[in-house]
Amino acid sequence: MASTTNELLRAVLNSKRTPSSGGRTASKPSSRKGTPKLSRSVRGSRAVSRDVSDDELDDAASIASEDTWYDAFNPEDEESEEAIGDNWESDLQEALDALGEKRATAREKALGSVVRIMSQAYVGEGLEGSRISCLEALRRCARSPKTDMEAQLALCGISLWFINFGMESEPEDYTAISEQLKALVIDRSKAASARSSALATLGMANFVAGSDFRDAAALLQFVDSQVLKVELSSKEHGAAAVVRQALETYGLLMTVIADGNARLAEQLFDTSFDVHMRALAADNVELRVAAAQNFALIHSTLARENGTTNANSNGSSPPLLSFEFERQDELVATLQVLQHESAKKHGKRGTSTQRSAMREILRTIEHGEMPKLKISIREKTLRLNDWSHISRLHAFRTLLGSGLPTHFVDNPLLQEVFQVEFDGSGYRYLVKEARTVVDPNSELAKARTLDMQRRRRNAREAKAVDNDADDDYY
């Protein structure tokens, strides 16, 4: 998104529009008690390689090397946010009721509370009875906002709605908002912040509630043709925030498509290859990094699908299989140029970010090496070594901010997406040893996906039976 959830809340807090939560006593679902203060924070929402010093940290810093740590808890976030109280359910309902206020400042204040609570607590069970009315209230605010801040907060709230109600959401929930958000995305008269927020919301809603990989493919084609190719066709490369979010949304959708049909993923990316190459040529470091990560994502996916084990894999992560793009040499040469680009053009921070990212991406594309990422959550360590999971992690981290550990522990959606389990009674990771996330192409991962689809299908059929019964009654 144009702004992370924490940045949006910070802006509202600075304007003194967010009400006090009535103290800093944290409720159980959102408590940070027992979470260690980490010696190193991640600014923004991305991991940073250990060879980048603390004064060089940058929002665009990307996936890094074997020793990379992604700190799910950021001490800076705690200092900039108000903790939610024990009565967060009533506070949330009060804020939702206030979304109908006529004054924009009152709606912003209420939206700030909604976003803060839904990002720091898992509300999927406590607010089940108000699930639909909550989404409708947020949609109304996003439909005709009076300020850019109201638009961003409303769109962020919709994304958080899908994260919180992910296990109960239906394809109809995504369909209900998709056209509204698409219209906002392609309206170049709207603020870049609102358009990029709409892109992020579209991606998350589709990821959570889309019917299958075909839904994701349809949205990806929209992002490619209506955003990337339009914005990158001009010499100025359009609004950087919009292009960056379009690239990140593209990557998130591609993880869904590749899981469902790798050949379709390859065909779709072939049509997007040129636009990604244009993004690599942009002046903005963040655009270059986002585009390069998509190359790594699709390369690693198709490499596994190709069928021949790469001897260069070191065995500590799922082995990549041999694959090359048609224009592999051109791509590698471009990435190598970016890796060694002089610091004069982008400064020390930007150049360090770019070099670190390109180095890791080249390891995947040239040598078949997967990234290695460790996440610290509740004093436990989770290891990710797949570009697909890393792309998904970035999307959730951007929206949840410092609430990510809480949602990993309490939210079944994140546990399903990343195949992790926590002991909720003591907030302890069930597997004491560091654990590798299940390969998304493994039989276990596919079985879990099929099980989720089956449960959703049964829920829809049960709902249809109930509706038929109501019709018979009348």
Short mmCIF file of C-alpha atoms in Angstrom, two decimals:
data_model
loop_
_atom_site.label_atom_id
_atom_site.label_comp_id
_atom_site.label_asym_id
_atom_site.label_seq_id
_atom_site.Cartn_x
_atom_site.Cartn_y
_atom_site.Cartn_z
CA MET A 1 0.00 0.00 0.00
CA ALA A 2 1.04 3.61 -0.33
CA SER A 3 1.30 3.69 3.43
CA THR A 4 1.61 0.85 5.89
CA THR A 5 -1.09 0.51 8.52
CA ASN A 6 1.29 1.83 11.15
CA GLU A 7 2.09 4.91 9.06
CA LEU A 8 -1.61 5.64 8.57
CA LEU A 9 -2.29 5.33 12.28
CA ARG A 10 0.71 7.52 13.03
CA ALA A 11 -0.72 10.22 10.78
CA VAL A 12 -4.09 10.08 12.51
CA LEU A 13 -2.47 10.12 15.94
CA ASN A 14 -0.39 13.14 14.98
CA SER A 15 -3.57 14.95 13.99
CA LYS A 16 -5.05 14.06 17.41
CA ARG A 17 -8.11 12.50 15.83
CA THR A 18 -7.86 9.01 17.26
CA PRO A 19 -9.62 8.59 20.60
CA SER A 20 -7.83 7.30 23.64
CA SER A 21 -8.18 3.62 24.19
CA GLY A 22 -8.58 4.20 27.88
CA GLY A 23 -5.14 3.13 28.95
CA ARG A 24 -2.48 0.75 27.73
CA THR A 25 -3.81 -2.40 29.32
CA ALA A 26 -3.67 -4.93 26.53
CA SER A 27 -6.32 -7.58 26.05
CA LYS A 28 -5.22 -11.16 25.74
CA PRO A 29 -5.46 -11.46 21.96
CA SER A 30 -3.38 -8.37 21.38
CA SER A 31 -1.03 -8.45 24.33
CA ARG A 32 2.64 -8.01 23.66
CA LYS A 33 3.58 -9.11 27.14
CA GLY A 34 6.37 -11.59 26.96
CA THR A 35 7.40 -10.50 23.50
CA PRO A 36 11.09 -9.65 23.60
CA LYS A 37 12.42 -6.27 22.64
CA LEU A 38 14.45 -7.12 19.59
CA SER A 39 17.85 -5.62 19.16
CA ARG A 40 17.09 -4.76 15.60
CA SER A 41 13.92 -3.43 14.06
CA VAL A 42 12.65 -3.54 10.54
CA ARG A 43 11.55 -0.20 9.21
CA GLY A 44 8.65 -0.37 6.85
CA SER A 45 7.53 -3.88 6.08
CA ARG A 46 10.45 -5.67 4.53
CA ALA A 47 13.34 -7.73 5.72
CA VAL A 48 16.82 -6.28 5.62
CA SER A 49 20.04 -8.13 5.00
CA ARG A 50 22.47 -8.29 7.90
CA ASP A 51 25.20 -6.68 5.83
CA VAL A 52 23.19 -3.44 5.80
CA SER A 53 23.99 -1.32 8.82
CA ASP A 54 21.26 0.13 11.03
CA ASP A 55 21.70 3.64 9.65
CA GLU A 56 21.18 2.31 6.14
CA LEU A 57 17.82 0.66 6.76
CA ASP A 58 15.26 1.65 4.17
CA ASP A 59 11.58 1.00 3.47
CA ALA A 60 12.54 -0.58 0.17
CA ALA A 61 14.93 -3.08 1.75
CA SER A 62 14.12 -6.50 0.47
CA ILE A 63 14.40 -10.20 1.01
CA ALA A 64 17.89 -11.07 2.03
CA SER A 65 20.36 -13.82 2.71
CA GLU A 66 20.79 -16.86 4.90
CA ASP A 67 21.26 -14.79 8.03
CA THR A 68 18.32 -12.50 7.39
CA TRP A 69 16.00 -11.84 10.29
CA TYR A 70 12.50 -10.56 9.78
CA ASP A 71 11.38 -9.16 13.13
CA ALA A 72 7.63 -9.65 13.28
CA PHE A 73 7.53 -7.31 16.26
CA ASN A 74 8.87 -3.82 15.74
CA PRO A 75 9.61 -1.81 18.92
CA GLU A 76 9.08 1.41 16.98
CA ASP A 77 5.49 0.38 16.31
CA GLU A 78 4.73 0.03 20.03
CA GLU A 79 5.92 3.54 20.68
CA SER A 80 3.77 5.00 17.89
CA GLU A 81 0.52 3.13 18.57
CA GLU A 82 -2.03 3.04 21.33
CA ALA A 83 -2.66 -0.41 22.71
CA ILE A 84 -6.22 -1.65 22.51
CA GLY A 85 -8.01 -2.15 25.81
CA ASP A 86 -9.85 -5.10 27.32
CA ASN A 87 -13.13 -3.71 26.00
CA TRP A 88 -12.02 -3.66 22.39
CA GLU A 89 -15.21 -5.35 21.18
CA SER A 90 -17.43 -2.55 22.46
CA ASP A 91 -14.86 0.05 21.32
CA LEU A 92 -14.92 -1.45 17.85
CA GLN A 93 -18.71 -1.49 17.69
CA GLU A 94 -18.80 2.13 18.83
CA ALA A 95 -16.31 3.08 16.12
CA LEU A 96 -18.31 1.22 13.46
CA ASP A 97 -21.46 3.04 14.51
CA ALA A 98 -19.61 6.35 14.13
CA LEU A 99 -18.72 5.63 10.49
CA GLY A 100 -22.09 7.12 9.57
CA GLU A 101 -21.21 10.53 11.00
CA LYS A 102 -21.59 13.48 8.63
CA ARG A 103 -18.31 15.19 9.56
CA ALA A 104 -15.24 13.82 7.78
CA THR A 105 -13.10 14.37 10.87
CA ALA A 106 -15.47 12.19 12.91
CA ARG A 107 -15.34 9.43 10.31
CA GLU A 108 -11.54 9.60 10.17
CA LYS A 109 -11.43 9.30 13.94
CA ALA A 110 -13.71 6.27 13.84
CA LEU A 111 -11.83 4.66 10.95
CA GLY A 112 -8.56 5.12 12.82
CA SER A 113 -10.02 3.17 15.73
CA VAL A 114 -11.37 0.43 13.44
CA VAL A 115 -8.02 -0.01 11.70
CA ARG A 116 -6.09 0.03 14.98
CA ILE A 117 -8.28 -2.61 16.62
CA MET A 118 -8.60 -4.88 13.59
CA SER A 119 -4.86 -4.85 12.98
CA GLN A 120 -3.85 -5.47 16.60
CA ALA A 121 -6.52 -8.04 17.50
CA TYR A 122 -8.15 -10.97 15.75
CA VAL A 123 -11.81 -9.93 15.70
CA GLY A 124 -13.16 -12.69 13.49
CA GLU A 125 -14.92 -14.46 16.34
CA GLY A 126 -15.92 -11.52 18.51
CA LEU A 127 -17.53 -9.61 15.65
CA GLU A 128 -19.06 -12.51 13.73
CA GLY A 129 -22.60 -11.20 14.17
CA SER A 130 -21.68 -7.85 12.60
CA ARG A 131 -19.54 -9.24 9.79
CA ILE A 132 -21.58 -8.02 6.82
CA SER A 133 -22.66 -4.69 8.33
CA CYS A 134 -19.01 -3.93 9.12
CA LEU A 135 -17.96 -4.46 5.49
CA GLU A 136 -20.84 -2.35 4.20
CA ALA A 137 -19.95 0.53 6.52
CA LEU A 138 -16.34 0.47 5.34
CA ARG A 139 -17.43 0.33 1.71
CA ARG A 140 -19.58 3.43 2.14
CA CYS A 141 -16.62 5.37 3.53
CA ALA A 142 -14.42 4.21 0.64
CA ARG A 143 -17.07 5.03 -1.97
CA SER A 144 -17.31 8.77 -1.32
CA PRO A 145 -14.51 9.92 1.00
CA LYS A 146 -14.07 13.60 1.71
CA THR A 147 -10.32 13.38 2.30
CA ASP A 148 -7.42 11.22 1.14
CA MET A 149 -6.91 10.05 4.71
CA GLU A 150 -10.49 8.83 4.94
CA ALA A 151 -10.06 6.93 1.67
CA GLN A 152 -6.83 5.25 2.79
CA LEU A 153 -8.20 4.29 6.20
CA ALA A 154 -11.42 2.90 4.74
CA LEU A 155 -9.54 0.82 2.17
CA CYS A 156 -7.12 -0.42 4.81
CA GLY A 157 -10.13 -1.34 6.95
CA ILE A 158 -11.58 -3.41 4.10
CA SER A 159 -8.28 -5.28 3.73
CA LEU A 160 -8.24 -5.97 7.46
CA TRP A 161 -11.85 -7.14 7.27
CA PHE A 162 -10.83 -9.86 4.82
CA ILE A 163 -7.87 -10.85 6.99
CA ASN A 164 -10.03 -11.11 10.11
CA PHE A 165 -12.95 -12.91 8.47
CA GLY A 166 -10.87 -14.85 5.99
CA MET A 167 -12.00 -18.31 7.04
CA GLU A 168 -15.65 -17.28 6.73
CA SER A 169 -15.47 -15.03 3.68
CA GLU A 170 -17.04 -16.06 0.40
CA PRO A 171 -16.30 -15.30 -3.26
CA GLU A 172 -19.39 -13.08 -3.18
CA ASP A 173 -17.65 -10.83 -0.64
CA TYR A 174 -14.83 -10.23 -3.10
CA THR A 175 -17.19 -9.75 -6.05
CA ALA A 176 -19.17 -7.17 -4.09
CA ILE A 177 -16.23 -4.80 -3.80
CA SER A 178 -14.07 -5.60 -6.81
CA GLU A 179 -15.75 -3.33 -9.37
CA GLN A 180 -15.80 -0.40 -6.95
CA LEU A 181 -12.09 -0.79 -6.28
CA LYS A 182 -11.16 -1.33 -9.92
CA ALA A 183 -12.90 1.91 -10.86
CA LEU A 184 -10.84 3.74 -8.25
CA VAL A 185 -7.59 2.14 -9.39
CA ILE A 186 -7.90 3.26 -13.02
CA ASP A 187 -9.15 6.78 -12.19
CA ARG A 188 -5.94 8.78 -12.64
CA SER A 189 -7.65 11.90 -11.28
CA LYS A 190 -7.66 10.29 -7.84
CA ALA A 191 -4.76 10.60 -5.41
CA ALA A 192 -1.97 8.07 -5.88
CA SER A 193 -2.30 7.08 -2.22
CA ALA A 194 -5.95 6.09 -2.69
CA ARG A 195 -5.27 4.23 -5.94
CA SER A 196 -2.39 2.24 -4.46
CA SER A 197 -4.45 1.45 -1.36
CA ALA A 198 -7.25 0.18 -3.60
CA LEU A 199 -4.76 -2.06 -5.41
CA ALA A 200 -3.54 -3.54 -2.13
CA THR A 201 -7.12 -4.11 -1.00
CA LEU A 202 -8.05 -5.78 -4.28
CA GLY A 203 -5.09 -8.12 -3.99
CA MET A 204 -5.76 -9.12 -0.39
CA ALA A 205 -9.51 -9.55 -0.97
CA ASN A 206 -8.88 -11.77 -3.97
CA PHE A 207 -6.18 -13.73 -2.17
CA VAL A 208 -8.49 -14.45 0.76
CA ALA A 209 -11.94 -14.75 -0.83
CA GLY A 210 -11.40 -15.40 -4.53
CA SER A 211 -13.09 -18.58 -5.71
CA ASP A 212 -9.92 -20.10 -7.21
CA PHE A 213 -6.81 -19.36 -9.26
CA ARG A 214 -8.97 -18.26 -12.21
CA ASP A 215 -10.27 -15.33 -10.17
CA ALA A 216 -6.68 -14.41 -9.36
CA ALA A 217 -5.71 -14.68 -13.03
CA ALA A 218 -8.53 -12.35 -14.08
CA LEU A 219 -7.45 -9.71 -11.56
CA LEU A 220 -3.79 -10.14 -12.47
CA GLN A 221 -4.62 -9.43 -16.11
CA PHE A 222 -6.44 -6.27 -15.01
CA VAL A 223 -3.41 -5.13 -12.99
CA ASP A 224 -1.12 -5.88 -15.92
CA SER A 225 -3.14 -4.24 -18.70
CA GLN A 226 -4.90 -1.40 -16.86
CA VAL A 227 -2.20 -0.35 -14.41
CA LEU A 228 1.32 -1.55 -15.16
CA LYS A 229 1.25 -1.14 -18.93
CA VAL A 230 -0.56 2.20 -18.67
CA GLU A 231 1.57 3.69 -15.90
CA LEU A 232 4.88 2.44 -17.32
CA SER A 233 4.13 3.50 -20.88
CA SER A 234 4.90 7.15 -20.17
CA LYS A 235 8.40 8.52 -19.85
CA GLU A 236 7.71 9.54 -16.25
CA HIS A 237 6.61 5.96 -15.40
CA GLY A 238 3.42 7.19 -13.77
CA ALA A 239 2.90 7.46 -10.02
CA ALA A 240 5.67 5.47 -8.32
CA ALA A 241 3.43 4.46 -5.41
CA VAL A 242 0.80 3.06 -7.77
CA VAL A 243 3.32 1.14 -9.89
CA ARG A 244 5.08 -0.30 -6.86
CA GLN A 245 1.80 -1.50 -5.35
CA ALA A 246 0.70 -2.90 -8.70
CA LEU A 247 3.91 -4.95 -8.87
CA GLU A 248 3.46 -6.22 -5.32
CA THR A 249 -0.21 -7.08 -5.91
CA TYR A 250 0.84 -8.84 -9.11
CA GLY A 251 3.29 -10.95 -7.11
CA LEU A 252 0.71 -11.86 -4.46
CA LEU A 253 -1.80 -12.94 -7.12
CA MET A 254 0.87 -14.92 -8.93
CA THR A 255 1.39 -17.06 -5.82
CA VAL A 256 -2.24 -18.15 -6.07
CA ILE A 257 -2.14 -18.80 -9.82
CA ALA A 258 1.11 -20.76 -9.62
CA ASP A 259 -0.32 -22.99 -6.89
CA GLY A 260 -3.36 -23.72 -9.05
CA ASN A 261 -1.87 -23.94 -12.55
CA ALA A 262 1.83 -23.35 -13.10
CA ARG A 263 1.51 -23.41 -16.89
CA LEU A 264 -1.07 -20.63 -16.78
CA ALA A 265 1.26 -18.67 -14.50
CA GLU A 266 4.02 -19.02 -17.08
CA GLN A 267 1.78 -17.87 -19.93
CA LEU A 268 0.56 -14.85 -17.99
CA PHE A 269 4.06 -13.82 -17.02
CA ASP A 270 5.24 -14.10 -20.61
CA THR A 271 2.81 -11.30 -21.48
CA SER A 272 4.13 -9.23 -18.55
CA PHE A 273 7.83 -9.82 -19.11
CA ASP A 274 8.38 -6.57 -21.03
CA VAL A 275 6.56 -4.40 -18.51
CA HIS A 276 8.64 -5.89 -15.70
CA MET A 277 11.80 -5.14 -17.68
CA ARG A 278 10.61 -1.53 -18.02
CA ALA A 279 10.12 -1.39 -14.27
CA LEU A 280 13.73 -2.53 -13.82
CA ALA A 281 14.74 0.49 -15.90
CA ALA A 282 12.79 2.94 -13.74
CA ASP A 283 14.68 5.51 -11.68
CA ASN A 284 12.87 4.47 -8.50
CA VAL A 285 14.70 1.78 -6.49
CA GLU A 286 11.49 0.45 -4.98
CA LEU A 287 10.02 -0.25 -8.43
CA ARG A 288 13.19 -2.06 -9.48
CA VAL A 289 13.17 -4.24 -6.38
CA ALA A 290 9.46 -5.09 -6.65
CA ALA A 291 9.83 -6.06 -10.32
CA ALA A 292 12.97 -8.11 -9.67
CA GLN A 293 11.25 -10.03 -6.87
CA ASN A 294 8.47 -11.00 -9.28
CA PHE A 295 11.10 -12.41 -11.65
CA ALA A 296 12.50 -14.48 -8.77
CA LEU A 297 9.04 -15.61 -7.71
CA ILE A 298 7.97 -16.89 -11.12
CA HIS A 299 11.42 -18.36 -11.85
CA SER A 300 11.46 -20.42 -8.65
CA THR A 301 7.88 -21.60 -9.24
CA LEU A 302 8.49 -22.72 -12.81
CA ALA A 303 11.86 -24.19 -11.92
CA ARG A 304 10.19 -26.60 -9.54
CA GLU A 305 7.54 -27.41 -12.09
CA ASN A 306 10.12 -28.17 -14.77
CA GLY A 307 11.13 -31.52 -13.32
CA THR A 308 14.92 -31.68 -13.12
CA THR A 309 16.73 -31.20 -9.83
CA ASN A 310 19.31 -28.42 -9.83
CA ALA A 311 22.62 -29.72 -8.54
CA ASN A 312 23.47 -26.26 -7.19
CA SER A 313 20.84 -26.46 -4.47
CA ASN A 314 22.59 -26.86 -1.12
CA GLY A 315 19.93 -29.17 0.30
CA SER A 316 18.96 -26.92 3.21
CA SER A 317 15.83 -25.77 1.38
CA PRO A 318 13.45 -27.37 -1.12
CA PRO A 319 15.59 -27.86 -4.25
CA LEU A 320 14.87 -25.68 -7.23
CA LEU A 321 14.55 -27.33 -10.60
CA SER A 322 16.18 -26.14 -13.79
CA PHE A 323 14.39 -23.40 -15.71
CA GLU A 324 15.38 -20.42 -17.82
CA PHE A 325 13.38 -17.52 -19.20
CA GLU A 326 13.53 -17.08 -22.96
CA ARG A 327 15.40 -13.84 -22.37
CA GLN A 328 17.38 -15.15 -19.42
CA ASP A 329 20.70 -13.65 -20.54
CA GLU A 330 19.17 -10.20 -20.98
CA LEU A 331 17.50 -10.38 -17.57
CA VAL A 332 20.64 -11.58 -15.78
CA ALA A 333 22.74 -8.87 -17.43
CA THR A 334 20.24 -6.21 -16.33
CA LEU A 335 20.16 -7.48 -12.75
CA GLN A 336 23.96 -7.59 -12.63
CA VAL A 337 24.17 -3.97 -13.79
CA LEU A 338 21.73 -2.96 -11.05
CA GLN A 339 23.67 -4.95 -8.46
CA HIS A 340 26.85 -3.03 -9.22
CA GLU A 341 25.34 0.38 -9.94
CA SER A 342 27.21 3.36 -8.52
CA ALA A 343 26.00 4.93 -5.30
CA LYS A 344 26.08 8.38 -6.90
CA LYS A 345 22.67 7.95 -8.51
CA HIS A 346 20.55 6.78 -5.58
CA GLY A 347 22.67 7.54 -2.55
CA LYS A 348 24.11 5.13 -0.02
CA ARG A 349 20.82 3.82 1.35
CA GLY A 350 19.11 3.27 -1.98
CA THR A 351 22.16 1.66 -3.53
CA SER A 352 22.65 -0.68 -0.56
CA THR A 353 19.01 -1.73 -0.77
CA GLN A 354 19.25 -2.38 -4.50
CA ARG A 355 22.50 -4.32 -4.29
CA SER A 356 21.25 -6.56 -1.50
CA ALA A 357 18.01 -7.34 -3.32
CA MET A 358 19.61 -8.00 -6.70
CA ARG A 359 22.24 -10.25 -5.13
CA GLU A 360 19.58 -12.51 -3.60
CA ILE A 361 17.43 -12.52 -6.73
CA LEU A 362 20.41 -13.43 -8.92
CA ARG A 363 21.17 -16.35 -6.61
CA THR A 364 17.74 -17.73 -7.43
CA ILE A 365 17.73 -17.01 -11.16
CA GLU A 366 21.36 -17.97 -11.88
CA HIS A 367 22.06 -20.71 -9.35
CA GLY A 368 18.68 -22.01 -8.22
CA GLU A 369 19.22 -20.99 -4.59
CA MET A 370 16.14 -20.20 -2.55
CA PRO A 371 16.02 -17.27 -0.12
CA LYS A 372 16.26 -18.03 3.57
CA LEU A 373 14.25 -15.93 5.97
CA LYS A 374 13.77 -16.31 9.71
CA ILE A 375 10.84 -14.77 11.56
CA SER A 376 10.86 -14.17 15.29
CA ILE A 377 7.38 -14.51 16.83
CA ARG A 378 6.67 -14.97 20.53
CA GLU A 379 10.25 -16.02 21.24
CA LYS A 380 10.04 -18.72 18.58
CA THR A 381 11.62 -18.90 15.16
CA LEU A 382 9.89 -19.68 11.88
CA ARG A 383 11.97 -20.24 8.77
CA LEU A 384 10.71 -19.40 5.29
CA ASN A 385 12.62 -20.49 2.22
CA ASP A 386 10.17 -19.91 -0.59
CA TRP A 387 9.56 -16.72 -2.59
CA SER A 388 5.84 -17.40 -2.58
CA HIS A 389 5.57 -17.38 1.21
CA ILE A 390 7.83 -14.34 1.45
CA SER A 391 5.59 -12.41 -0.95
CA ARG A 392 2.57 -13.34 1.13
CA LEU A 393 4.32 -12.43 4.36
CA HIS A 394 5.10 -8.97 3.01
CA ALA A 395 1.44 -8.37 2.13
CA PHE A 396 0.24 -9.35 5.61
CA ARG A 397 3.02 -7.46 7.39
CA THR A 398 2.21 -4.25 5.50
CA LEU A 399 -1.40 -4.38 6.69
CA LEU A 400 -1.02 -5.81 10.19
CA GLY A 401 2.16 -4.04 11.29
CA SER A 402 2.92 -4.80 14.91
CA GLY A 403 -0.26 -6.88 15.10
CA LEU A 404 1.31 -9.61 12.96
CA PRO A 405 2.39 -11.80 15.94
CA THR A 406 -1.12 -11.66 17.40
CA HIS A 407 -2.68 -12.74 14.13
CA PHE A 408 -0.13 -15.54 13.70
CA VAL A 409 -1.20 -16.85 17.12
CA ASP A 410 -4.96 -16.24 16.98
CA ASN A 411 -6.01 -15.97 13.35
CA PRO A 412 -6.66 -19.31 11.60
CA LEU A 413 -6.24 -17.65 8.20
CA LEU A 414 -2.54 -16.93 8.74
CA GLN A 415 -2.00 -20.37 10.22
CA GLU A 416 -3.59 -21.86 7.10
CA VAL A 417 -1.61 -19.68 4.68
CA PHE A 418 1.76 -20.31 6.32
CA GLN A 419 1.02 -23.81 7.69
CA VAL A 420 1.98 -23.00 11.26
CA GLU A 421 0.38 -23.83 14.60
CA PHE A 422 0.46 -22.12 17.97
CA ASP A 423 -0.69 -23.22 21.39
CA GLY A 424 -3.14 -20.39 22.05
CA SER A 425 -3.36 -21.04 25.79
CA GLY A 426 0.22 -20.00 26.36
CA TYR A 427 1.05 -18.32 23.07
CA ARG A 428 3.71 -20.97 22.53
CA TYR A 429 4.77 -22.36 19.24
CA LEU A 430 3.89 -26.05 19.23
CA VAL A 431 7.12 -27.03 17.51
CA LYS A 432 9.95 -25.94 19.78
CA GLU A 433 12.65 -26.39 17.20
CA ALA A 434 12.91 -23.97 14.32
CA ARG A 435 10.70 -25.27 11.57
CA THR A 436 10.64 -24.93 7.79
CA VAL A 437 7.29 -23.93 6.35
CA VAL A 438 5.72 -26.63 4.20
CA ASP A 439 6.64 -26.37 0.53
CA PRO A 440 3.54 -24.93 -1.24
CA ASN A 441 3.94 -27.56 -3.96
CA SER A 442 4.02 -30.46 -1.52
CA GLU A 443 1.19 -32.97 -1.22
CA LEU A 444 0.45 -31.74 2.31
CA ALA A 445 0.05 -28.14 1.18
CA LYS A 446 -2.17 -29.17 -1.74
CA ALA A 447 -4.29 -31.31 0.58
CA ARG A 448 -4.80 -28.37 2.92
CA THR A 449 -5.82 -26.15 0.02
CA LEU A 450 -8.33 -28.73 -1.19
CA ASP A 451 -9.68 -29.08 2.35
CA MET A 452 -10.25 -25.33 2.62
CA GLN A 453 -12.02 -25.29 -0.74
CA ARG A 454 -14.19 -28.21 0.38
CA ARG A 455 -15.18 -26.45 3.61
CA ARG A 456 -16.08 -23.27 1.74
CA ARG A 457 -18.13 -25.24 -0.78
CA ASN A 458 -20.01 -27.02 2.03
CA ALA A 459 -20.70 -23.69 3.72
CA ARG A 460 -22.13 -22.24 0.50
CA GLU A 461 -24.31 -25.31 -0.04
CA ALA A 462 -25.58 -25.15 3.53
CA LYS A 463 -26.43 -21.48 3.08
CA ALA A 464 -28.31 -22.29 -0.14
CA VAL A 465 -30.33 -24.97 1.68
CA ASP A 466 -31.24 -22.48 4.42
CA ASN A 467 -32.39 -19.94 1.83
CA ASP A 468 -34.55 -22.57 0.11
CA ALA A 469 -36.09 -23.46 3.45
CA ASP A 470 -36.94 -19.82 4.11
CA ASP A 471 -38.60 -19.56 0.69
CA ASP A 472 -40.70 -22.66 1.41
CA TYR A 473 -41.77 -21.20 4.74
CA TYR A 474 -43.16 -18.06 3.16
#
